Coordinates of C-alpha atoms in Angstrom, one line a residue:
Chain A
M6 CA 150.5 74.6 133.2
D7 CA 147.8 74.3 135.9
H8 CA 145.9 71.2 137.0
R9 CA 142.9 72.0 134.9
E10 CA 144.9 72.4 131.7
A11 CA 146.9 69.3 132.5
R12 CA 143.8 67.2 133.1
T13 CA 142.2 68.4 129.9
Q14 CA 145.2 66.9 128.0
L15 CA 145.5 63.6 129.7
V16 CA 143.2 61.8 127.2
D17 CA 145.1 63.3 124.2
R18 CA 148.4 62.3 125.8
R19 CA 147.3 58.7 126.0
R20 CA 146.1 58.6 122.5
G21 CA 149.2 60.2 121.2
T22 CA 147.5 63.3 119.7
L23 CA 149.4 65.9 121.5
D24 CA 151.9 68.0 119.9
A25 CA 155.4 67.9 121.1
A26 CA 155.4 71.2 123.0
S27 CA 152.2 70.4 124.9
R28 CA 153.4 66.9 125.6
A29 CA 156.6 68.2 127.0
A30 CA 154.8 70.8 129.2
L31 CA 152.4 68.1 130.4
E32 CA 155.2 65.6 131.3
T33 CA 156.9 68.4 133.2
H34 CA 153.7 69.0 135.1
L35 CA 153.0 65.3 135.8
A36 CA 156.5 64.7 137.0
G37 CA 155.8 67.1 139.9
C38 CA 152.1 66.5 140.5
E39 CA 151.0 63.4 142.1
A40 CA 147.4 64.4 142.0
C41 CA 147.4 64.7 138.2
R42 CA 149.3 61.4 137.9
H43 CA 146.6 59.7 139.9
E44 CA 144.1 61.4 137.8
D45 CA 145.7 59.9 134.7
A46 CA 145.7 56.4 136.2
A47 CA 142.1 56.6 137.3
D48 CA 141.0 58.0 133.8
A49 CA 142.9 55.1 132.0
E50 CA 141.1 52.7 134.3
L51 CA 137.8 54.3 133.4
S52 CA 138.5 53.7 129.7
K53 CA 139.3 50.1 130.3
L54 CA 136.2 49.6 132.3
I55 CA 133.7 51.0 130.0
E56 CA 135.2 49.5 127.0
E57 CA 135.2 46.1 128.5
R58 CA 132.1 46.1 130.5
L59 CA 129.6 48.5 128.8
P60 CA 127.3 46.3 126.7
R61 CA 127.5 47.3 123.0
R62 CA 124.0 46.9 121.6
K63 CA 123.1 46.6 118.0
A64 CA 120.0 48.2 116.4
P65 CA 117.1 45.8 116.4
A66 CA 116.8 44.0 113.1
S67 CA 113.1 45.2 112.8
L68 CA 114.4 48.8 113.0
R69 CA 117.0 48.2 110.3
R70 CA 114.5 46.6 108.0
S71 CA 111.9 49.2 108.5
L72 CA 114.4 52.0 107.8
E73 CA 115.9 50.2 104.8
A74 CA 112.4 49.5 103.3
R75 CA 111.4 53.2 103.8
W76 CA 114.5 54.9 102.5
E77 CA 115.9 52.7 99.9
P78 CA 116.1 54.1 96.4
P79 CA 112.8 54.0 94.7
K80 CA 112.0 51.2 92.2
A81 CA 109.8 51.5 89.1
P82 CA 106.4 49.8 89.4
R83 CA 106.0 46.3 88.3
A84 CA 104.0 47.1 85.1
M85 CA 106.6 49.7 84.0
R86 CA 109.4 47.3 84.9
L87 CA 107.9 44.6 82.7
A88 CA 107.2 46.9 79.8
R89 CA 110.8 48.2 79.9
G90 CA 112.1 44.7 80.4
F91 CA 110.5 43.4 77.1
A92 CA 111.6 46.5 75.3
A93 CA 115.1 46.2 76.6
M94 CA 115.2 42.4 75.8
A95 CA 114.3 42.9 72.2
A96 CA 116.8 45.7 71.8
G97 CA 119.3 43.8 73.8
A98 CA 119.1 40.6 71.8
A99 CA 119.8 42.5 68.7
L100 CA 122.7 44.2 70.2
A101 CA 124.1 41.2 71.8
V102 CA 124.7 39.5 68.5
V103 CA 126.8 42.3 67.4
V104 CA 128.6 42.7 70.7
L105 CA 129.4 39.0 70.9
F106 CA 131.4 39.3 67.7
L107 CA 133.1 42.4 68.7
F108 CA 134.2 41.7 72.3
R109 CA 135.5 38.7 74.1
P110 CA 133.5 37.8 77.1
R111 CA 135.1 39.1 80.2
P112 CA 134.3 38.0 83.8
P113 CA 132.0 40.3 85.6
P114 CA 133.5 43.1 87.6
S115 CA 134.2 41.9 91.1
E116 CA 135.5 43.3 94.4
D117 CA 139.2 43.1 95.1
P118 CA 139.6 39.5 96.2
M119 CA 142.1 40.4 99.0
L120 CA 139.6 42.9 100.4
T121 CA 136.7 40.5 100.3
E122 CA 138.9 37.9 102.0
A123 CA 140.2 40.3 104.6
V124 CA 136.6 41.3 105.6
N125 CA 135.3 37.7 105.6
D126 CA 138.2 36.7 107.8
H127 CA 137.5 39.6 110.2
L128 CA 133.8 38.6 110.4
R129 CA 134.8 35.0 111.3
V130 CA 136.8 36.6 114.1
L131 CA 133.9 38.8 115.2
Y132 CA 131.4 36.0 115.2
S133 CA 133.7 33.3 116.7
E134 CA 133.0 32.2 120.2
H135 CA 136.7 32.2 120.8
P136 CA 138.1 35.1 118.7
V137 CA 141.6 34.4 120.1
E138 CA 143.1 31.0 120.7
V139 CA 145.9 32.5 122.8
Q140 CA 145.1 35.3 125.2
S141 CA 147.5 38.1 125.3
G142 CA 149.8 38.3 128.2
G143 CA 152.0 40.5 126.0
I144 CA 153.4 40.1 122.5
H145 CA 156.2 37.8 123.8
Q146 CA 153.5 35.4 124.8
V147 CA 151.5 35.6 121.6
K148 CA 154.3 35.4 119.0
P149 CA 156.0 32.2 120.2
W150 CA 152.5 30.5 120.2
F151 CA 152.7 30.7 116.3
E152 CA 155.9 28.6 116.2
G153 CA 155.0 25.4 114.5
R154 CA 151.5 26.6 113.6
V155 CA 152.6 28.7 110.6
D156 CA 155.4 28.2 108.1
F157 CA 156.8 31.7 108.6
A158 CA 157.7 33.9 111.5
P159 CA 155.3 36.8 111.7
V160 CA 157.1 40.1 112.0
V161 CA 155.1 42.2 114.4
P162 CA 157.3 44.4 116.5
F163 CA 154.4 46.3 118.1
A164 CA 153.3 44.8 121.5
G165 CA 150.1 46.8 122.0
D166 CA 149.6 49.9 124.0
D167 CA 146.8 51.8 125.9
D168 CA 145.3 52.9 122.6
F169 CA 145.5 49.6 120.9
P170 CA 145.7 46.8 123.4
L171 CA 146.6 43.4 122.1
Q172 CA 143.8 40.9 122.9
G173 CA 145.5 37.8 121.6
G174 CA 146.2 35.7 118.6
S175 CA 144.9 32.8 116.5
I176 CA 145.4 31.1 113.2
A177 CA 143.3 31.8 110.2
Y178 CA 143.4 31.1 106.4
F179 CA 143.8 34.0 104.1
L180 CA 142.9 32.9 100.6
D181 CA 145.0 29.8 100.0
R182 CA 147.5 30.1 102.9
K183 CA 147.7 30.2 106.7
A184 CA 147.7 33.6 108.4
A185 CA 148.9 34.5 111.9
T186 CA 146.0 36.6 113.4
F187 CA 146.5 39.3 116.0
V188 CA 143.5 40.9 117.5
F189 CA 143.8 44.4 118.8
K190 CA 141.3 46.6 120.4
R191 CA 140.5 50.4 119.8
R192 CA 138.0 51.5 122.3
L193 CA 134.9 49.4 121.6
H194 CA 136.2 48.2 118.2
L195 CA 138.0 45.0 117.4
I196 CA 140.8 45.3 114.9
T197 CA 142.2 42.2 113.3
L198 CA 145.7 41.9 111.9
F199 CA 146.4 39.1 109.4
V200 CA 150.0 38.3 108.6
F201 CA 150.7 35.9 105.8
R202 CA 153.1 35.1 103.1
A203 CA 152.9 37.8 100.4
D204 CA 154.0 35.9 97.3
G205 CA 151.6 35.1 94.5
L206 CA 148.6 37.1 95.7
P207 CA 146.5 39.7 93.7
W208 CA 147.9 42.7 95.5
P209 CA 146.2 46.0 94.6
A210 CA 148.1 47.9 92.0
I211 CA 147.9 51.3 93.8
A212 CA 149.3 51.8 97.2
T213 CA 149.3 55.4 98.5
V214 CA 148.9 55.2 102.3
P215 CA 152.2 55.4 104.2
V216 CA 152.9 52.5 106.5
G217 CA 156.3 52.9 108.0
D218 CA 158.8 53.0 105.1
V219 CA 156.3 51.2 102.7
R220 CA 152.9 52.1 101.3
G221 CA 149.6 50.4 101.7
T222 CA 146.1 50.4 100.2
L223 CA 143.2 51.5 102.2
E224 CA 139.8 50.2 101.0
S225 CA 136.3 49.9 102.4
S226 CA 133.6 47.2 102.0
R227 CA 130.4 46.5 103.8
G228 CA 131.1 49.0 106.5
F229 CA 134.6 47.7 107.2
H230 CA 137.9 49.3 106.3
T231 CA 140.9 47.3 105.3
L232 CA 144.5 48.5 105.1
L233 CA 146.7 46.1 103.1
W234 CA 150.5 46.3 102.7
R235 CA 153.4 44.0 102.2
K236 CA 156.9 44.2 103.6
G237 CA 159.6 41.8 102.6
D238 CA 158.1 38.4 102.1
L239 CA 155.1 39.1 104.3
G240 CA 151.7 40.5 103.7
Y241 CA 149.6 42.4 106.2
A242 CA 145.9 43.0 106.4
L243 CA 144.3 45.3 109.1
V244 CA 140.6 45.2 109.2
S245 CA 138.0 46.9 111.4
D246 CA 134.9 49.1 111.5
A247 CA 137.0 51.6 113.5
D248 CA 137.9 55.0 112.0
P249 CA 140.3 54.5 109.0
K250 CA 142.7 56.9 110.7
D251 CA 143.0 54.5 113.6
L252 CA 143.9 51.8 111.1
E253 CA 146.7 53.9 109.7
T254 CA 148.0 54.7 113.2
L255 CA 148.0 51.1 114.2
A256 CA 149.6 50.1 110.9
G257 CA 152.4 52.6 111.5
K258 CA 152.9 51.1 115.0
V259 CA 152.9 47.6 113.6
A260 CA 155.4 48.6 110.9
D261 CA 157.7 50.6 113.1
G262 CA 157.3 48.7 116.4
G263 CA 155.2 51.3 118.1
Chain B
M25 CA 117.5 62.3 73.7
L26 CA 115.5 62.5 76.9
H27 CA 116.0 59.6 79.2
L28 CA 113.0 59.1 81.5
D29 CA 115.1 57.2 84.0
A30 CA 116.9 60.5 84.7
F31 CA 113.6 61.8 86.1
P32 CA 112.2 59.0 88.3
S33 CA 109.8 61.3 90.0
Y34 CA 107.9 62.0 86.7
D35 CA 107.9 58.9 84.7
A36 CA 104.7 57.3 86.0
P37 CA 103.0 59.2 88.6
V38 CA 99.8 57.4 88.3
L39 CA 101.4 53.9 88.7
R40 CA 103.9 54.8 91.2
E41 CA 103.2 55.0 95.0
P42 CA 104.9 58.0 96.6
V43 CA 108.3 56.9 97.5
A44 CA 110.6 58.9 99.8
P45 CA 113.9 60.1 98.5
P46 CA 116.8 57.9 99.6
L47 CA 119.7 58.5 101.9
P48 CA 123.3 57.7 101.0
R49 CA 123.7 54.1 101.6
A50 CA 126.6 54.8 104.0
A51 CA 124.1 56.3 106.5
F52 CA 122.9 52.8 107.3
E53 CA 126.6 51.9 108.4
H54 CA 126.0 54.1 111.4
L55 CA 122.7 52.7 112.5
D56 CA 124.0 50.5 115.3
A57 CA 126.0 53.5 116.8
L58 CA 123.0 55.8 116.3
Y59 CA 120.8 53.4 118.2
R60 CA 123.3 52.9 121.0
L61 CA 123.5 56.7 121.6
A62 CA 119.7 57.0 121.3
R63 CA 119.2 54.1 123.8
R64 CA 121.5 55.7 126.3
L65 CA 119.9 59.1 125.9
T66 CA 116.3 58.0 126.2
G67 CA 116.9 55.0 128.5
D68 CA 114.1 53.2 126.7
D69 CA 114.1 50.8 123.7
D70 CA 111.0 52.0 122.1
E71 CA 111.9 55.7 122.5
A72 CA 115.3 54.8 121.1
E73 CA 113.8 53.4 118.0
D74 CA 111.5 56.4 117.6
L75 CA 114.4 58.7 117.9
V76 CA 116.5 57.0 115.3
Q77 CA 113.5 56.8 112.9
E78 CA 113.0 60.5 113.4
T79 CA 116.7 61.1 112.8
F80 CA 116.6 59.3 109.4
A81 CA 113.4 61.1 108.4
R82 CA 115.0 64.5 109.4
A83 CA 118.1 63.6 107.5
V84 CA 116.1 62.9 104.4
D85 CA 114.2 66.2 104.8
K86 CA 117.5 68.1 105.2
R87 CA 119.6 66.1 102.8
A88 CA 120.1 69.2 100.7
Q89 CA 122.0 70.7 103.5
F90 CA 124.5 67.8 103.6
V91 CA 127.5 68.5 101.5
P92 CA 128.8 65.3 99.9
G93 CA 132.4 64.6 100.9
T94 CA 131.9 66.1 104.4
N95 CA 131.4 64.0 107.5
L96 CA 128.1 62.1 107.1
R97 CA 128.5 60.4 110.5
A98 CA 128.9 63.7 112.5
W99 CA 125.9 65.2 110.5
L100 CA 123.7 62.3 111.4
F101 CA 124.6 62.3 115.1
R102 CA 124.2 66.1 115.2
I103 CA 120.6 65.6 114.0
L104 CA 119.9 62.9 116.6
R105 CA 121.4 64.9 119.4
N106 CA 119.4 68.1 118.4
L107 CA 116.2 66.1 118.0
Y108 CA 116.7 64.6 121.5
I109 CA 117.4 68.1 122.9
D110 CA 114.3 69.6 121.2
G111 CA 112.2 66.9 122.7
W112 CA 113.8 67.4 126.0
R113 CA 113.1 71.0 125.9
R114 CA 109.5 70.4 125.1
A115 CA 109.1 68.0 127.9
K116 CA 110.9 70.3 130.3
A117 CA 107.7 70.4 132.4
S118 CA 107.6 66.6 132.7
P119 CA 108.6 64.9 136.0
V120 CA 111.6 63.5 134.3
R121 CA 114.3 66.2 134.6
E122 CA 117.6 66.1 132.9
R123 CA 120.3 68.7 132.6
L124 CA 121.4 69.6 129.1
D125 CA 124.9 71.0 130.0
D126 CA 126.4 74.2 131.1
E127 CA 129.7 75.8 131.1
D128 CA 130.2 75.7 134.8
P129 CA 133.1 73.3 135.5
A130 CA 131.6 72.4 138.8
A131 CA 128.5 71.1 137.2
E132 CA 130.5 68.1 135.6
G133 CA 133.0 67.3 138.2
T134 CA 135.8 69.1 140.0
V135 CA 138.9 69.9 138.1
G136 CA 141.0 71.4 140.9
V137 CA 143.4 69.7 143.0
E138 CA 141.8 66.8 144.7
P139 CA 143.2 64.9 147.6
L140 CA 145.1 61.9 146.4
R141 CA 143.0 58.8 146.8
G142 CA 145.7 56.3 146.3
D143 CA 144.8 52.9 144.9
E144 CA 141.4 53.0 146.7
E145 CA 139.7 54.6 143.7
L146 CA 141.1 52.2 141.2
E147 CA 140.0 49.3 143.3
R148 CA 136.5 50.7 143.5
L149 CA 136.4 51.4 139.8
R150 CA 137.4 47.7 139.0
A151 CA 134.5 46.5 141.2
V152 CA 131.8 48.2 139.2
V153 CA 129.5 46.1 136.8
A154 CA 127.7 47.1 133.6
D155 CA 124.6 48.1 135.5
D156 CA 126.6 50.5 137.5
I157 CA 128.1 52.1 134.5
E158 CA 124.7 52.4 132.7
A159 CA 123.2 53.9 135.9
A160 CA 126.1 56.4 136.2
L161 CA 125.9 57.4 132.6
R162 CA 122.2 58.2 133.1
E163 CA 123.1 60.6 135.8
L164 CA 125.3 62.7 133.4
S165 CA 123.9 65.7 131.5
V166 CA 122.8 65.1 128.0
D167 CA 125.9 66.5 126.4
A168 CA 128.2 64.9 128.9
R169 CA 126.7 61.5 128.2
T170 CA 126.9 62.2 124.4
I171 CA 130.5 63.2 124.5
V172 CA 131.6 60.2 126.6
L173 CA 129.7 57.8 124.5
L174 CA 130.7 59.1 121.0
D175 CA 134.3 59.4 122.3
L176 CA 134.0 55.6 123.0
E177 CA 132.6 55.1 119.5
G178 CA 135.9 56.5 118.1
F179 CA 134.7 60.0 117.2
T180 CA 137.6 62.5 116.8
Q181 CA 137.4 65.7 118.7
E182 CA 136.7 67.6 115.5
E183 CA 133.7 65.3 114.9
L184 CA 132.5 65.7 118.4
A185 CA 132.8 69.6 117.9
E186 CA 130.6 69.3 114.8
V187 CA 128.1 67.1 116.7
L188 CA 127.9 69.4 119.7
G189 CA 128.1 72.7 117.8
C190 CA 131.1 74.0 119.7
N191 CA 134.9 74.3 119.1
V192 CA 137.5 71.7 119.7
G193 CA 138.9 73.4 122.8
T194 CA 135.4 73.2 124.4
V195 CA 135.2 69.5 123.5
K196 CA 138.5 68.8 125.3
S197 CA 137.3 70.5 128.5
R198 CA 133.8 69.0 128.3
L199 CA 135.2 65.5 127.8
S200 CA 137.6 65.9 130.7
R201 CA 134.9 67.1 132.9
A202 CA 132.4 64.5 131.9
R203 CA 134.9 61.7 132.4
A204 CA 135.8 63.1 135.8
K205 CA 132.1 63.2 136.8
L206 CA 131.5 59.7 135.6
R207 CA 134.4 58.3 137.7
E208 CA 133.0 60.3 140.6
L209 CA 129.6 58.6 140.2
L210 CA 131.1 55.1 139.7
R211 CA 133.1 55.5 143.0
E212 CA 129.8 56.0 144.8
Y213 CA 128.1 53.1 143.0
A214 CA 131.1 50.8 144.0
R215 CA 130.7 51.7 147.7

């Protein structure tokens, strides 16, 4: 392996996307090449720098409004809507009498309550002035901080790494219970991990995504992706607008200890 | 029975104002990231808004070419990047000159053996501020800037290949060169 090839693979190596053979060849090269080791360290520093210091602008609200107004699905004109409305009301009233006798009223369909809660809690973290109450000096600093603050010991064997650095922790409420909250970063995205007691919650019936030796449920809402799984007595919810594959990778690390 | 609602464009042409066909709702989830790239390509708030508006308009025009189930995000960013490059090509004679990209490794940073700089480079990098990074990014070619910024947005190399219209191997080498060039520029800013 020459220097050019080695340097092309450094980013993949840090992100864990190199196959075993390429990784082995690269490690051999790095062991004997001080210049490429330096290149790796400097490139990692560059990632940290731009992720932490480059402003992350949002599109102006006026632009969003303008685009949504222009490209939203067309609505029927008011006169047409009213005419249709009256016709529908007449037909509907007759039909309703029949239907009421035939069917028990059911609550309106709603989003998975755990998904809704996870996204809401993640938004609270994003909008909080202090997203973490304890800054990360490593998992061994964050985990003891939860002692006495939650009524369980959060099992999170993953300490963070270059791809998913641990930012810190805080306490949140997940539905009716307290949750230990771990905040990770993936490039420019924050990923929140909520850990809580799993009993008595409306867990999704279908779980297909492998998370260590269990399976979880990946769902999306309002532009955020949520991966829910339970292991033993504890439940886990990972939420972010990062790529869903990143969530699966991080979940695997959280489940297996990296 | 014929349901008029199934043919929304025919059910009251006199009463209805012309309404543009919609985009998938998911397209709006990428608006912030599209704007960020547009802002860093154009270097100007108003131009960035125009570029994003044009991107959405083009996406609507070309929506028949998008295959549902394929990568909407990569498709939208490819449109934005191509629109910017088209505009750049038209404005080639303008005093603002930018490089698109080229395959010459020397154009985006050296990749041979460089002398070891020890901790000095790391110290310099740590000293740069946001304005330095913005300025250094502006000095990269269009595609180098695009690849660095979209990598930061979490694009996979397959997605980057789709946006840039090249293969994954080329993405890897371009990303490596672009990041090396960016570091080189930042070292200068930190002097």
